[in-house]
XYZ file of C-alpha atoms in Angstrom:
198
model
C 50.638 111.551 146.139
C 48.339 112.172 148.993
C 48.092 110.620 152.230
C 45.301 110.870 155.425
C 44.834 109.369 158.174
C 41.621 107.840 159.618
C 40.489 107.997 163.228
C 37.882 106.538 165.202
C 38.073 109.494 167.082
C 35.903 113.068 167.546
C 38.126 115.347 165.020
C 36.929 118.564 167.698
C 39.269 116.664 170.321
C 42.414 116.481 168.695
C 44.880 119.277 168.802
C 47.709 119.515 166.384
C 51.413 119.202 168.527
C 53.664 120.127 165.417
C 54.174 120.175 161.799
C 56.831 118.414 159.712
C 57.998 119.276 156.082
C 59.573 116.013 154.064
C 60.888 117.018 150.566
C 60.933 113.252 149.128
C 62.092 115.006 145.639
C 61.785 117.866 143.246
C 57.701 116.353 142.913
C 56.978 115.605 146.295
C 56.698 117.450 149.093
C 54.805 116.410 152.066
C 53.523 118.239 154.846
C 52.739 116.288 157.664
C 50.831 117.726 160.681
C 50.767 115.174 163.896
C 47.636 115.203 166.168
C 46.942 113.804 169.759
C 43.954 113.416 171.751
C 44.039 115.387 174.698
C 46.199 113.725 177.240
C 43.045 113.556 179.694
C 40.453 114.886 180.945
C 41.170 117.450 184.055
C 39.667 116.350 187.382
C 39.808 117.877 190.552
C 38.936 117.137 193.988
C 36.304 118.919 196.137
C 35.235 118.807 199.476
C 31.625 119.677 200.039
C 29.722 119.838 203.424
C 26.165 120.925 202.892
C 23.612 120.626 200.682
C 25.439 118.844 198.403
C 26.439 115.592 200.979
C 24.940 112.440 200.235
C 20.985 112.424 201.451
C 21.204 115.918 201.551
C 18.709 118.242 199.208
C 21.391 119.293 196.578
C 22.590 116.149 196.488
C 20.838 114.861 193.325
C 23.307 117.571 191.316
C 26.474 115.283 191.921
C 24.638 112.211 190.006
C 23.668 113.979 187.326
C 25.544 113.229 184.069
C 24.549 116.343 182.345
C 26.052 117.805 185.031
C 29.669 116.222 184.591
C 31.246 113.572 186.055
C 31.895 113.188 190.317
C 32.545 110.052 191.847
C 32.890 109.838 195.914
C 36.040 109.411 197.081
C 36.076 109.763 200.861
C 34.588 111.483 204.212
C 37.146 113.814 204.950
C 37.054 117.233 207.751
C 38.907 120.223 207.698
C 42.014 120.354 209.175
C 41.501 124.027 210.198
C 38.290 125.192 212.093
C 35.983 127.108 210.342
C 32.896 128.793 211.183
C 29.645 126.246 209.512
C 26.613 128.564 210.172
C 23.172 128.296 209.076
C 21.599 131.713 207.497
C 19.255 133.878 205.726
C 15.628 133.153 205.105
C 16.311 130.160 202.888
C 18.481 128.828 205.788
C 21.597 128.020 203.431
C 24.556 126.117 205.112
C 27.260 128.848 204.790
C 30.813 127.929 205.444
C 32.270 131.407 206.235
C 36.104 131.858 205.216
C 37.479 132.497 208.971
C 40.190 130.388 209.411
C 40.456 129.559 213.376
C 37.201 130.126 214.405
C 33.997 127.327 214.678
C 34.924 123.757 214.368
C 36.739 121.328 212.096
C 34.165 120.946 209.412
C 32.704 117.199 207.966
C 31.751 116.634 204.931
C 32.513 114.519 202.009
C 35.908 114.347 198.875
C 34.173 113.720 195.439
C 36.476 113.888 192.365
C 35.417 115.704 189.398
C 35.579 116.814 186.051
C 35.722 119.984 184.918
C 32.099 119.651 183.711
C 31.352 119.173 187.469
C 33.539 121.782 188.182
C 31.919 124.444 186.368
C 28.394 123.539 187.347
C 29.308 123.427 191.059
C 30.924 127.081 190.290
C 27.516 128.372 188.458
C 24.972 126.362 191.526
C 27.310 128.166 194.467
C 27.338 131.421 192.283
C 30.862 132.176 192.405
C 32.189 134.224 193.381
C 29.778 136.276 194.269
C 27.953 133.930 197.096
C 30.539 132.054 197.530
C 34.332 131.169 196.601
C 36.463 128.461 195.576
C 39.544 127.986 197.229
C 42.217 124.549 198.133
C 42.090 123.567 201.576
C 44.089 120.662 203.290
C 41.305 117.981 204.488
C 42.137 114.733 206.787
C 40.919 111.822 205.830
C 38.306 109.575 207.570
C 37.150 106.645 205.641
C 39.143 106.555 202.167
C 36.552 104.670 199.959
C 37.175 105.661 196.039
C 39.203 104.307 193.994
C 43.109 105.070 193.947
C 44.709 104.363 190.464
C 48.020 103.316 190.421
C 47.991 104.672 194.064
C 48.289 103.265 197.499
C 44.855 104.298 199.152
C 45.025 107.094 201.973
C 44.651 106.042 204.981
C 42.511 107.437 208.168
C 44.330 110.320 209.428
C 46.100 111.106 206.483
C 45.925 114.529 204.854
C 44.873 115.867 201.343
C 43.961 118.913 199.636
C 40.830 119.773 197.486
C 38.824 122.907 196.446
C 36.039 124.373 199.313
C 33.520 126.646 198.694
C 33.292 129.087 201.150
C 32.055 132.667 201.869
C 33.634 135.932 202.675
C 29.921 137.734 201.618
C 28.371 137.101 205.015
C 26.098 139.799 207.113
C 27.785 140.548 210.307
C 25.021 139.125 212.113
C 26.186 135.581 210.938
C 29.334 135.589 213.429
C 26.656 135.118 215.951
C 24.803 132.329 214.951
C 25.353 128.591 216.579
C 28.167 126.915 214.402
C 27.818 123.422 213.071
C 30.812 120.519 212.995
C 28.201 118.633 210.310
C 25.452 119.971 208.420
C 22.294 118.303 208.250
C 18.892 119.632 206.453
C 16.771 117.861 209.015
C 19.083 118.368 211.831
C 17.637 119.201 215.905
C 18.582 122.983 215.060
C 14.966 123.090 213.159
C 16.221 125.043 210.220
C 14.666 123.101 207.335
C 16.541 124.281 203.884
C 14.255 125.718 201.781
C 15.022 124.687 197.732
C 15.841 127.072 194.608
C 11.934 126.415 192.902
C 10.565 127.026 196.457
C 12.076 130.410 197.225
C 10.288 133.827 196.932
């Protein structure tokens, strides 16, 4: 007596959950594992503020489906001030971890999967350029979809994953600090692309 079960379903995604032995008689014993797709996909949220803002040069990256999967969610600022500086020869929007110091920092909430995740990790070299950590955001315009949620409203407060730098030159304390990054922005610094860099 044999039995199987057939799926519609990628065999690499299922993971086995348990096993059960039935002895139906002397001549018949069945061993029954039980399976389950994964019970979803992992997606965070994170809050970017540079390159990687709508109309900005990086931008591109988020739409990507090789990539992974990110879907806008909001425009969102820090709830902390942080110092938003514009450096080095490539002139690279750095966010430098200093809690207190610069200004509450705009940018935009995307939720992602852990595709995304990963690729954002690799593009902002972490953590050697720069590192990932959860800050608490306010919310501006709440525009994404909620499910089974009420949607945020303005002013309220949220967390997601930053990328931010404690691998700055000393130098950088001194530069003007930014509330909102732009590439074309009156400070004249025009970001200068990976394939165009020495």
């Amino acid at each position: 007596m044999s039995f199987y079960c057939a799926c519609a379903v990628n065999s690499a995604l299922l993971e086995p959950v348990g096993a059960l032995l039935v002895v139906m008689n002397l001549r018949a014993i069945i061993f029954i594992t039980f399976w389950r797709l994964p019970s979803c996909i992992h997606m965070a949220r994170v809050f970017v503020y540079g390159t990687l803002k709508k109309g900005q040069p990086n931008y591109h990256h988020m739409l990507e489906s090789a990539n992974g999967k990110a879907e806008f969610l909001a425009s969102a600022c820090t709830t902390e001030k942080y110092p938003l500086v514009i450096a080095s020869h490539d002139n690279i929007p750095f966010l430098l971890n200093i809690p207190g110091q610069g200004h509450r920092v705009l940018g935009e909430l995307y939720e992602v999967d852990d595709k995304m995740l990963k690729f954002l990790d690799e593009l902002e070299e972490v953590p050697t350029m720069y590192q990932r950590a959860q800050v608490r955001l306010e919310v501006k315009e709440w525009v994404g979809e909620t499910e089974g949620e009420e949607r945020p409203a303005a002013g309220s407060f949220t967390e997601a994953f930053l990328y931010s730098t404690t691998a700055y030159q000393p130098d950088w304390l001194t530069l003007p600090r930014y509330e909102s990054y732009d590439s074309r922005g009156d400070h004249g610094l025009q970001y200068v692309a990976r394939q165009d860099r020495d």
